[in-house]
Short mmCIF file of C-alpha atoms and ligand atoms in Angstrom, two decimals:
data_model
loop_
_atom_site.label_atom_id
_atom_site.label_comp_id
_atom_site.label_asym_id
_atom_site.label_seq_id
_atom_site.Cartn_x
_atom_site.Cartn_y
_atom_site.Cartn_z
CA MET A 177 0.20 0.02 -0.01
CA ARG A 178 2.52 2.51 0.84
CA THR A 179 4.55 1.40 -2.06
CA TYR A 180 1.56 2.32 -4.43
CA GLN A 181 1.08 5.77 -2.40
CA PHE A 182 4.75 6.47 -3.12
CA ALA A 183 4.54 5.69 -6.75
CA GLY A 184 1.38 7.61 -6.94
CA LEU A 185 3.18 10.65 -5.31
CA ALA A 186 6.29 10.31 -7.75
CA ILE A 187 4.10 10.10 -10.98
CA LEU A 188 2.16 13.36 -9.72
CA ALA A 189 5.63 14.96 -8.93
CA MET A 190 6.88 14.11 -12.54
CA PHE A 191 3.82 15.48 -14.13
CA VAL A 192 3.83 18.77 -12.29
CA ALA A 193 7.84 19.12 -13.41
CA ILE A 194 6.96 18.29 -16.99
CA GLY A 195 4.17 21.04 -16.53
CA PHE A 196 6.72 23.65 -15.14
CA ASP A 197 9.73 22.88 -17.36
CA GLY A 198 7.60 23.08 -20.36
CA ARG A 199 8.34 19.69 -21.77
CA ALA A 200 4.77 18.94 -21.63
CA ALA A 201 4.51 21.42 -24.48
CA ALA A 202 5.37 18.94 -27.10
CA GLN A 203 2.04 17.31 -26.12
CA VAL A 204 0.01 20.27 -27.23
CA ALA A 205 -1.43 19.62 -30.88
CA PRO A 206 -0.70 22.48 -33.19
CA PRO A 207 -3.81 24.12 -34.56
CA ALA A 208 -5.75 22.08 -37.33
CA PRO A 209 -5.44 23.47 -40.74
CA PHE A 210 -8.08 25.86 -41.44
CA GLY A 211 -9.64 26.01 -45.03
CA THR A 212 -7.62 25.85 -48.26
CA LEU A 213 -3.98 25.71 -47.77
CA PRO A 214 -0.94 26.88 -49.71
CA THR A 215 1.34 24.29 -51.43
CA GLU A 216 5.11 24.07 -51.01
CA GLN A 217 5.44 26.05 -54.14
CA HIS A 218 3.45 28.88 -52.73
CA LEU A 219 5.16 29.07 -49.56
CA LYS A 220 8.48 29.90 -51.43
CA TRP A 221 6.73 32.04 -53.86
CA HIS A 222 5.33 34.25 -51.13
CA ARG A 223 8.71 34.70 -49.75
CA LEU A 224 9.75 36.20 -53.09
CA GLU A 225 8.01 39.27 -52.34
CA TYR A 226 9.25 41.56 -55.01
CA TYR A 227 10.68 40.94 -58.29
CA GLY A 228 11.31 42.62 -61.84
CA PHE A 229 9.45 42.64 -65.11
CA LEU A 230 11.37 42.82 -68.22
CA HIS A 231 9.40 43.86 -71.18
CA PHE A 232 11.56 43.75 -74.42
CA THR A 233 10.76 42.77 -77.96
CA VAL A 234 10.50 44.39 -81.43
CA ASN A 235 8.26 47.10 -79.71
CA THR A 236 11.37 48.41 -78.06
CA PHE A 237 12.63 49.32 -81.68
CA THR A 238 9.30 50.39 -83.19
CA ASP A 239 8.05 52.36 -80.21
CA ARG A 240 5.03 50.59 -79.70
CA GLU A 241 3.15 48.73 -76.93
CA TRP A 242 1.54 46.10 -79.00
CA GLY A 243 3.24 44.77 -82.23
CA GLU A 244 1.08 43.54 -85.13
CA GLY A 245 2.97 40.58 -85.68
CA ASP A 246 4.23 41.70 -89.09
CA GLU A 247 7.29 43.09 -87.87
CA SER A 248 10.68 41.95 -89.43
CA PRO A 249 13.16 40.19 -87.19
CA LYS A 250 15.64 42.69 -88.48
CA VAL A 251 14.22 45.41 -86.39
CA PHE A 252 15.45 43.74 -83.29
CA ALA A 253 19.03 45.36 -82.93
CA PRO A 254 20.13 46.05 -79.52
CA SER A 255 23.55 47.85 -79.68
CA ASP A 256 24.85 46.90 -76.31
CA LEU A 257 22.55 44.30 -74.84
CA ASP A 258 23.68 43.46 -71.18
CA ALA A 259 21.67 41.08 -69.39
CA GLN A 260 24.25 41.27 -66.51
CA GLN A 261 23.11 44.85 -66.06
CA TRP A 262 19.32 43.86 -65.80
CA ALA A 263 20.52 41.50 -63.05
CA ASP A 264 22.67 44.05 -61.21
CA VAL A 265 20.03 46.82 -61.37
CA ALA A 266 17.25 44.18 -60.03
CA THR A 267 19.89 43.26 -57.16
CA SER A 268 20.49 46.80 -56.33
CA GLY A 269 16.91 47.32 -56.24
CA GLY A 270 16.31 44.52 -53.71
CA MET A 271 14.32 42.42 -56.11
CA THR A 272 14.48 38.43 -55.99
CA ALA A 273 13.81 37.44 -59.45
CA LEU A 274 13.19 38.76 -63.10
CA ILE A 275 10.69 37.76 -65.26
CA LEU A 276 11.31 38.25 -69.19
CA THR A 277 8.80 38.46 -71.95
CA ALA A 278 10.23 35.58 -73.78
CA LYS A 279 7.40 36.19 -76.31
CA HIS A 280 4.90 39.11 -76.38
CA HIS A 281 1.79 39.40 -78.42
CA ASP A 282 3.71 40.17 -81.72
CA GLY A 283 5.14 36.53 -81.54
CA PHE A 284 8.77 37.45 -81.85
CA CYS A 285 10.93 35.09 -79.93
CA LEU A 286 13.83 36.11 -77.64
CA TRP A 287 15.29 32.60 -77.92
CA PRO A 288 15.94 30.86 -80.99
CA SER A 289 13.12 28.36 -81.01
CA LYS A 290 13.34 25.62 -83.38
CA TYR A 291 9.51 25.94 -84.19
CA THR A 292 9.61 29.45 -85.92
CA GLU A 293 11.95 31.78 -87.96
CA HIS A 294 10.27 34.75 -86.17
CA SER A 295 13.09 35.17 -83.50
CA VAL A 296 16.45 36.46 -82.65
CA LYS A 297 18.06 34.01 -85.01
CA ASN A 298 17.06 36.12 -88.09
CA SER A 299 17.85 39.40 -86.24
CA PRO A 300 21.21 41.44 -86.69
CA TRP A 301 21.85 41.17 -83.05
CA LYS A 302 25.04 38.84 -82.72
CA ASP A 303 24.68 37.75 -86.06
CA GLY A 304 21.59 35.59 -85.30
CA GLN A 305 23.71 33.68 -82.84
CA GLY A 306 22.35 35.29 -79.61
CA ASP A 307 19.79 33.95 -77.00
CA VAL A 308 18.37 36.66 -74.68
CA VAL A 309 16.66 33.91 -72.44
CA ARG A 310 20.22 32.11 -71.82
CA GLU A 311 21.86 35.53 -71.04
CA LEU A 312 19.29 36.36 -68.66
CA SER A 313 19.36 32.69 -67.01
CA GLU A 314 23.29 32.95 -66.70
CA ALA A 315 23.03 36.48 -65.08
CA CYS A 316 20.36 35.77 -62.57
CA ARG A 317 22.22 32.59 -61.71
CA LYS A 318 25.57 34.83 -61.14
CA ASN A 319 23.30 37.20 -59.01
CA GLY A 320 21.48 34.53 -56.97
CA LEU A 321 18.03 35.72 -58.58
CA LYS A 322 15.36 33.64 -59.75
CA MET A 323 14.10 33.61 -63.47
CA GLY A 324 10.58 33.38 -64.62
CA LEU A 325 9.29 33.83 -68.31
CA TYR A 326 6.17 35.25 -70.06
CA LEU A 327 5.10 33.41 -72.99
CA SER A 328 2.18 35.29 -74.84
CA PRO A 329 -0.64 32.91 -75.68
CA TRP A 330 -1.80 35.50 -78.10
CA ASP A 331 0.43 35.42 -81.11
CA ARG A 332 -0.17 37.91 -83.83
CA ASN A 333 2.31 36.55 -85.95
CA HIS A 334 1.72 32.90 -86.18
CA ALA A 335 -0.25 31.61 -89.21
CA GLU A 336 -1.96 28.81 -87.08
CA TYR A 337 -3.29 31.10 -84.45
CA ALA A 338 -6.79 30.38 -83.38
CA ARG A 339 -6.37 26.74 -84.95
CA PRO A 340 -5.52 23.53 -83.17
CA ALA A 341 -1.97 23.66 -84.59
CA TYR A 342 -1.03 26.57 -82.75
CA VAL A 343 -1.73 25.40 -79.36
CA GLU A 344 0.79 22.64 -80.17
CA TYR A 345 3.27 25.20 -81.32
CA TYR A 346 2.72 26.98 -78.02
CA ARG A 347 3.31 23.82 -75.93
CA ASN A 348 6.49 23.04 -77.94
CA GLN A 349 7.58 26.41 -77.13
CA LEU A 350 6.93 25.87 -73.30
CA ARG A 351 8.77 22.76 -73.55
CA GLU A 352 11.96 24.49 -74.98
CA LEU A 353 11.70 27.24 -72.41
CA LEU A 354 11.22 24.81 -69.26
CA THR A 355 13.95 22.38 -70.28
CA GLN A 356 16.69 24.27 -71.76
CA TYR A 357 17.46 27.25 -69.30
CA GLY A 358 17.47 25.58 -65.80
CA HIS A 359 14.91 26.73 -63.11
CA VAL A 360 12.17 28.65 -64.02
CA CYS A 361 10.37 30.17 -60.78
CA GLU A 362 7.19 31.52 -62.65
CA CYS A 363 5.48 31.30 -65.75
CA TRP A 364 3.23 34.16 -66.98
CA TYR A 365 0.08 33.66 -69.13
CA ASP A 366 -1.38 36.95 -70.20
CA GLY A 367 -5.20 37.14 -70.76
CA ALA A 368 -5.07 39.59 -73.62
CA ASN A 369 -6.58 38.26 -76.95
CA GLY A 370 -7.22 41.42 -79.11
CA GLY A 371 -8.29 39.73 -82.35
CA SER A 372 -6.65 41.26 -85.26
CA GLY A 373 -3.05 40.53 -86.46
CA TYR A 374 -0.83 39.47 -89.28
CA TYR A 375 -1.26 35.84 -88.93
CA GLY A 376 1.45 34.71 -91.24
CA GLY A 377 -0.01 37.23 -93.92
CA ALA A 378 -3.68 36.65 -93.57
CA ARG A 379 -4.04 40.05 -91.84
CA GLU A 380 -7.25 39.45 -90.30
CA THR A 381 -9.11 39.00 -86.91
CA ARG A 382 -9.28 35.98 -85.34
CA LYS A 383 -11.35 35.21 -82.42
CA ILE A 384 -10.84 32.36 -79.86
CA ASP A 385 -12.83 31.12 -76.88
CA ALA A 386 -10.44 31.96 -74.03
CA ARG A 387 -11.88 29.19 -71.93
CA THR A 388 -11.31 26.27 -74.23
CA TYR A 389 -9.13 27.21 -77.05
CA TYR A 390 -5.69 26.82 -75.39
CA GLY A 391 -6.54 23.56 -73.38
CA TRP A 392 -5.25 25.16 -70.32
CA GLU A 393 -5.56 22.39 -67.99
CA ASP A 394 -3.27 20.19 -70.02
CA THR A 395 -0.77 23.04 -70.70
CA TRP A 396 -0.52 23.75 -66.94
CA ALA A 397 0.01 20.08 -66.28
CA LEU A 398 2.85 20.10 -68.67
CA VAL A 399 4.51 22.98 -66.86
CA ARG A 400 3.99 21.13 -63.45
CA LYS A 401 5.48 18.02 -64.77
CA LEU A 402 8.42 19.84 -66.53
CA GLN A 403 9.18 22.39 -63.60
CA PRO A 404 7.52 20.93 -60.50
CA ASP A 405 8.40 24.33 -58.49
CA CYS A 406 7.13 26.73 -61.25
CA ILE A 407 4.43 29.08 -60.25
CA ARG A 408 1.67 29.54 -62.95
CA PHE A 409 0.17 33.02 -63.11
CA SER A 410 -2.96 34.25 -65.12
CA ASP A 411 -5.98 36.14 -64.38
CA ALA A 412 -7.35 33.25 -62.59
CA GLY A 413 -4.48 31.02 -61.36
CA PRO A 414 -3.95 28.09 -61.45
CA ASP A 415 -1.55 29.01 -58.86
CA ILE A 416 -1.48 32.73 -58.42
CA ARG A 417 -3.97 35.51 -59.64
CA TRP A 418 -3.77 39.04 -61.38
CA VAL A 419 -4.76 41.62 -58.74
CA GLY A 420 -7.01 43.19 -61.28
CA ASN A 421 -5.19 46.39 -62.03
CA GLU A 422 -2.01 47.64 -63.43
CA SER A 423 -1.67 50.37 -61.30
CA GLY A 424 0.21 48.60 -58.61
CA TYR A 425 -2.57 48.40 -55.83
CA GLY A 426 -3.36 45.61 -53.63
CA GLN A 427 -6.23 45.71 -51.21
CA ASP A 428 -6.81 45.89 -47.36
CA VAL A 429 -9.20 42.81 -47.63
CA ASN A 430 -6.90 40.39 -49.51
CA TRP A 431 -7.80 36.68 -49.09
CA ALA A 432 -5.19 34.26 -50.73
CA THR A 433 -8.08 31.99 -51.31
CA PHE A 434 -10.15 32.03 -54.53
CA ASN A 435 -12.88 30.30 -56.32
CA ARG A 436 -11.21 28.97 -59.34
CA GLU A 437 -14.22 26.97 -61.02
CA GLY A 438 -15.15 28.83 -64.18
CA ARG A 439 -12.23 31.37 -64.11
CA TRP A 440 -9.61 31.36 -66.90
CA PRO A 441 -6.85 33.80 -68.31
CA GLY A 442 -8.78 36.81 -69.35
CA VAL A 443 -12.06 35.63 -67.51
CA ALA A 444 -12.50 36.44 -63.80
CA PRO A 445 -14.56 38.97 -62.03
CA PRO A 446 -12.87 42.12 -60.69
CA ASP A 447 -13.85 41.94 -57.16
CA SER A 448 -12.51 38.33 -56.60
CA LEU A 449 -9.26 39.28 -58.49
CA SER A 450 -8.58 42.29 -56.03
CA HIS A 451 -9.96 40.72 -52.66
CA GLY A 452 -9.80 37.00 -53.18
CA ASP A 453 -12.78 34.95 -52.06
CA ALA A 454 -12.85 34.49 -48.21
CA GLY A 455 -13.43 30.79 -47.55
CA GLY A 456 -12.38 30.29 -51.48
CA THR A 457 -11.72 26.58 -52.74
CA ASP A 458 -8.22 27.17 -53.82
CA TRP A 459 -5.05 29.06 -52.56
CA VAL A 460 -4.54 31.65 -55.59
CA PRO A 461 -2.75 34.66 -54.03
CA ALA A 462 -2.47 37.85 -55.83
CA GLU A 463 0.39 39.45 -57.71
CA VAL A 464 0.48 43.10 -58.42
CA ASP A 465 2.15 43.89 -61.96
CA VAL A 466 2.93 47.60 -62.44
CA SER A 467 5.51 49.35 -64.70
CA ILE A 468 8.05 52.05 -63.40
CA ARG A 469 7.28 54.04 -66.54
CA PRO A 470 3.68 54.76 -68.11
CA GLY A 471 4.21 52.07 -70.90
CA TRP A 472 5.37 48.32 -70.38
CA PHE A 473 7.99 48.76 -73.15
CA TRP A 474 10.67 51.47 -73.57
CA HIS A 475 9.82 54.59 -75.23
CA GLU A 476 12.32 57.42 -75.28
CA SER A 477 9.46 59.96 -74.97
CA GLN A 478 8.75 58.40 -71.38
CA ASN A 479 12.39 58.80 -70.10
CA ASP A 480 11.27 61.87 -68.18
CA LYS A 481 8.13 59.79 -66.65
CA VAL A 482 10.02 57.31 -64.60
CA LYS A 483 8.31 57.01 -61.44
CA SER A 484 10.11 58.47 -58.32
CA VAL A 485 11.52 56.70 -55.44
CA ASP A 486 8.55 58.01 -53.28
CA GLN A 487 6.21 56.66 -55.88
CA LEU A 488 7.99 53.38 -55.92
CA LEU A 489 7.82 53.22 -52.11
CA ASP A 490 3.91 53.67 -52.29
CA LEU A 491 3.88 50.84 -54.78
CA TYR A 492 5.92 48.71 -52.52
CA TYR A 493 3.61 49.22 -49.58
CA SER A 494 0.37 49.02 -51.35
CA SER A 495 1.27 45.57 -52.66
CA VAL A 496 4.06 43.84 -50.78
CA GLY A 497 2.69 45.70 -47.57
CA LEU A 498 -0.81 44.22 -48.58
CA GLY A 499 0.29 40.61 -48.78
CA CYS A 500 0.62 40.50 -52.36
CA ASN A 501 3.93 39.86 -54.56
CA LEU A 502 5.02 42.78 -56.48
CA LEU A 503 6.21 42.54 -60.04
CA LEU A 504 7.66 45.93 -61.13
CA ASN A 505 8.44 46.49 -64.79
CA VAL A 506 11.53 47.93 -65.87
CA PRO A 507 11.96 47.71 -69.61
CA PRO A 508 15.36 47.55 -71.13
CA ASP A 509 15.98 50.37 -73.94
CA LYS A 510 17.17 50.16 -77.58
CA ARG A 511 20.62 49.52 -76.38
CA GLY A 512 19.35 46.39 -74.39
CA ARG A 513 20.37 47.99 -71.14
CA ILE A 514 18.04 49.59 -68.24
CA HIS A 515 18.08 53.18 -68.71
CA GLU A 516 20.03 55.26 -66.36
CA VAL A 517 17.11 57.09 -64.63
CA ASP A 518 15.33 53.70 -64.08
CA ALA A 519 18.47 52.24 -62.70
CA LYS A 520 19.23 54.95 -60.38
CA ASN A 521 15.53 55.24 -58.99
CA LEU A 522 15.52 51.42 -58.37
CA LYS A 523 18.82 51.40 -56.49
CA GLU A 524 17.64 54.44 -54.40
CA LEU A 525 14.50 52.23 -53.54
CA GLY A 526 16.66 49.29 -52.71
CA ASP A 527 18.72 51.43 -50.36
CA VAL A 528 15.57 52.67 -48.46
CA LEU A 529 14.25 49.22 -48.18
CA ARG A 530 17.51 47.86 -46.97
CA ALA A 531 17.74 50.74 -44.28
CA THR A 532 14.21 50.39 -43.29
CA PHE A 533 14.29 46.53 -42.47
CA LYS A 534 17.70 46.62 -41.13
CA THR A 535 16.80 46.53 -37.39
CA ASP A 536 14.05 44.80 -36.14
CA LEU A 537 13.32 46.57 -32.66
CA ALA A 538 11.02 43.89 -31.56
CA LYS A 539 13.71 41.09 -32.15
CA GLY A 540 14.21 39.24 -28.79
CA ARG A 541 11.71 41.26 -26.88
CA PRO A 542 9.28 39.80 -24.57
CA VAL A 543 5.63 39.62 -25.50
CA ILE A 544 2.51 39.30 -23.40
CA ALA A 545 -0.12 37.34 -25.08
CA SER A 546 -3.78 37.12 -23.99
CA ASN A 547 -3.85 33.50 -24.82
CA VAL A 548 -1.13 30.82 -25.69
CA ARG A 549 -2.32 27.65 -27.20
CA GLY A 550 -2.49 25.10 -24.36
CA LYS A 551 0.12 27.34 -22.30
CA SER A 552 2.68 25.44 -24.54
CA SER A 553 6.20 26.98 -24.78
CA GLU A 554 5.87 25.53 -28.36
CA PHE A 555 3.36 28.28 -29.37
CA ALA A 556 4.68 30.72 -26.96
CA SER A 557 4.41 34.37 -27.39
CA THR A 558 8.40 34.40 -27.70
CA ARG A 559 7.72 32.80 -31.14
CA LEU A 560 6.69 36.24 -32.37
CA THR A 561 10.01 38.01 -31.64
CA ASP A 562 12.51 35.22 -32.06
CA GLY A 563 13.63 36.39 -35.55
CA ASP A 564 12.60 33.25 -37.21
CA ARG A 565 9.42 33.53 -39.66
CA ASP A 566 9.18 29.68 -39.54
CA THR A 567 8.10 29.62 -36.04
CA TYR A 568 4.66 30.66 -34.78
CA TRP A 569 2.51 31.81 -31.77
CA ALA A 570 -1.02 30.25 -31.71
CA ALA A 571 -4.07 30.43 -29.54
CA ASP A 572 -6.48 28.00 -28.15
CA ASP A 573 -9.12 26.56 -30.45
CA ASP A 574 -12.10 28.54 -29.25
CA VAL A 575 -10.30 31.94 -29.52
CA ARG A 576 -11.14 34.45 -32.03
CA SER A 577 -9.56 37.61 -30.89
CA ALA A 578 -6.24 38.12 -29.14
CA SER A 579 -4.05 40.80 -27.78
CA LEU A 580 -0.15 40.67 -28.39
CA GLU A 581 1.78 43.38 -26.44
CA VAL A 582 5.75 43.80 -27.36
CA ASP A 583 7.85 45.27 -24.68
CA LEU A 584 10.43 47.13 -26.53
CA GLY A 585 12.43 47.73 -23.09
CA SER A 586 12.74 51.47 -23.58
CA ALA A 587 11.20 54.06 -25.76
CA ALA A 588 11.86 53.71 -29.34
CA GLU A 589 11.07 55.53 -32.46
CA PHE A 590 9.39 53.55 -35.23
CA ASP A 591 7.28 53.84 -38.17
CA ARG A 592 6.60 50.32 -39.54
CA VAL A 593 5.14 47.15 -38.28
CA ARG A 594 5.20 43.80 -40.14
CA LEU A 595 3.04 40.96 -39.36
CA GLU A 596 2.72 37.55 -40.82
CA GLU A 597 0.38 34.38 -40.38
CA ALA A 598 1.34 30.93 -40.21
CA ILE A 599 -0.21 30.53 -43.56
CA ARG A 600 0.73 26.83 -43.80
CA LEU A 601 -2.16 26.28 -41.50
CA GLY A 602 -4.55 28.73 -43.34
CA GLN A 603 -5.39 32.22 -43.52
CA ARG A 604 -7.62 33.39 -40.43
CA VAL A 605 -7.28 37.02 -39.55
CA LYS A 606 -10.11 39.37 -40.64
CA SER A 607 -9.28 42.40 -38.69
CA PHE A 608 -6.81 43.76 -36.58
CA GLU A 609 -5.54 47.15 -35.10
CA ILE A 610 -2.12 48.35 -33.82
CA GLU A 611 -1.70 50.38 -30.58
CA ALA A 612 1.49 52.19 -29.42
CA ARG A 613 2.16 53.23 -25.71
CA VAL A 614 3.23 56.77 -26.02
CA ASP A 615 4.23 58.53 -22.78
CA GLY A 616 2.30 55.96 -20.89
CA GLN A 617 -0.74 56.42 -22.91
CA TRP A 618 -2.15 53.81 -25.38
CA LYS A 619 -2.58 55.07 -28.99
CA LYS A 620 -4.19 53.61 -31.96
CA ILE A 621 -1.79 54.01 -34.72
CA GLY A 622 -2.86 51.64 -37.55
CA GLN A 623 -5.35 49.05 -38.57
CA GLY A 624 -6.31 46.62 -41.33
CA ALA A 625 -8.41 43.75 -42.33
CA THR A 626 -6.44 40.84 -43.55
CA ILE A 627 -2.98 39.60 -42.65
CA GLY A 628 -2.14 36.28 -44.63
CA PRO A 629 1.43 35.83 -46.01
CA ARG A 630 2.46 39.48 -45.02
CA ARG A 631 1.12 42.81 -43.83
CA ILE A 632 3.68 45.76 -43.54
CA LEU A 633 2.13 48.92 -42.30
CA ARG A 634 3.23 52.36 -42.90
CA LEU A 635 2.53 54.20 -39.72
CA PRO A 636 2.90 57.58 -38.31
CA ARG A 637 6.41 57.84 -36.53
CA VAL A 638 5.94 57.55 -32.70
CA THR A 639 8.17 57.10 -29.85
CA ALA A 640 6.93 54.31 -27.63
CA ASP A 641 7.99 51.74 -25.33
CA ARG A 642 5.38 49.20 -26.23
CA VAL A 643 3.49 48.23 -29.32
CA ARG A 644 0.03 46.14 -29.16
CA VAL A 645 -1.45 44.17 -31.90
CA LYS A 646 -5.01 43.56 -31.52
CA LEU A 647 -6.52 40.59 -33.41
CA ASN A 648 -9.97 41.76 -33.45
CA ASP A 649 -11.68 38.90 -35.56
CA CYS A 650 -10.48 35.70 -36.93
CA LEU A 651 -12.24 32.85 -39.00
CA ALA A 652 -10.41 30.24 -36.86
CA CYS A 653 -8.08 30.44 -33.76
CA PRO A 654 -5.32 32.85 -34.88
CA THR A 655 -1.50 31.90 -35.38
CA LEU A 656 1.17 34.53 -36.24
CA THR A 657 4.80 33.99 -37.15
CA THR A 658 6.13 37.48 -36.43
CA ILE A 659 5.64 40.99 -35.06
CA GLU A 660 8.50 43.04 -36.53
CA VAL A 661 8.99 46.70 -35.68
CA TYR A 662 11.10 49.03 -37.81
CA ASN A 663 12.03 52.77 -38.00
CA SER A 664 12.38 53.99 -41.72
CA PRO A 665 15.14 56.31 -42.61
CA LYS A 666 13.85 60.16 -42.54
CA ARG A 667 13.24 61.23 -46.06
C1 LIG B 707 -1.20 43.11 -70.55
C2 LIG B 707 -0.50 43.08 -71.89
O1 LIG B 707 -1.24 43.13 -72.98
C3 LIG B 707 0.73 44.09 -71.86
O2 LIG B 707 1.32 44.47 -72.94
C4 LIG B 707 1.59 43.89 -70.90
O3 LIG B 707 2.38 42.63 -71.13
C5 LIG B 707 1.13 43.38 -69.40
C6 LIG B 707 1.83 42.92 -68.50
O4 LIG B 707 0.04 42.61 -69.44
O5 LIG B 707 -2.18 42.41 -70.62
#
């Protein structure tokens, strides 16, 4: 009897010890995944955040935005094409990748495709021996950038466009691009199908049904097979969606979830594009594409209309800051170089971003959380400030609102707060606000709707010793990977 009592006490003591030293934490289960989830490819793509777009083709030399398809390959004559300069500009601007128009609507190919004569191989550039896609892939590799490719579905040059043979041609070209140049991080499928064109000399208007003509499901399966990590963009996915405007703006309400059924490149409702669909059937987050100039292609007449650093910063916060990825177009000029003004503004943008996000004032600081899942150290509030965007704080299953108060130690000046949900488990937050303790008084300094993969708030600069994030409404128990606090350089 005494032995049993002793054993019982020992077990109780062990239980308490586990409870106190936190080892019991391993026994608290993580939150069940909520709703539609991102794939591993999505998770990598979200981290790319901001990258560049290169619009370059015969249009650069004919001073047009859309070529007719009847341009001679002879007009493609860059005098000093330097893909390394493109990559260097991208790196200095803080970009993580570059996406090139391997073929725009005019049908001219920047690589020597074996399926057409309408390409660099019949241009004067490098006596027809050049390959822009290869040069870009090498420069990107050197700079540690990823490379993506735009292959326009609409082809105003091809004689078979609008007939079945063209779809085969399109897929053959995709095969070339996805097997000859190493890793391709993103494929871009534009929704434009204007109708009229050269079409091998027919010079007529050809209409297609955007839902059925291209056989998208088969084309996308081919991409998945050839490049398992490649993200496929169009107005409506399958992996990421267009944000619905070309001015550079995401939305405060931005769900990565989206209902794909019945939506195709060129066919998707504007509201779903910009806001996503709460509780949607697929994970199809928004990408914001916008040009540093009024046009997508370089035009001499627009050299004085390049967006300023302040405009670019606005674009950054209205896209990356709202949980979208930013695809910023910087078109090479007739030399085949990014123009000096564009390069200078981008470098300054990169400098400002690097200085802004250099020192996270919340890193390593304690956080008071209104709730910690199972009181477990695994989901503790310290996960929010451990400098690791892979660990996360989580709340108990029945929680739908929470407060997270970061103690900065002493009063510090700041004007940016960066938040991120543990989206691996689904997107949950519907509304939040941010407060700062200024001279002992709590002040509301910001608010927003969704958080998802990322939210960076541009706030009025304050000097405060505490920052409080209030998650006011969530679809399921909340999770957050980080609360980061920054002070941007004064400009
Ligand atoms: C549009 C195209 O028609 C433009 O020329 C440009 O490529 C832009 C990014 O997408 O739909």
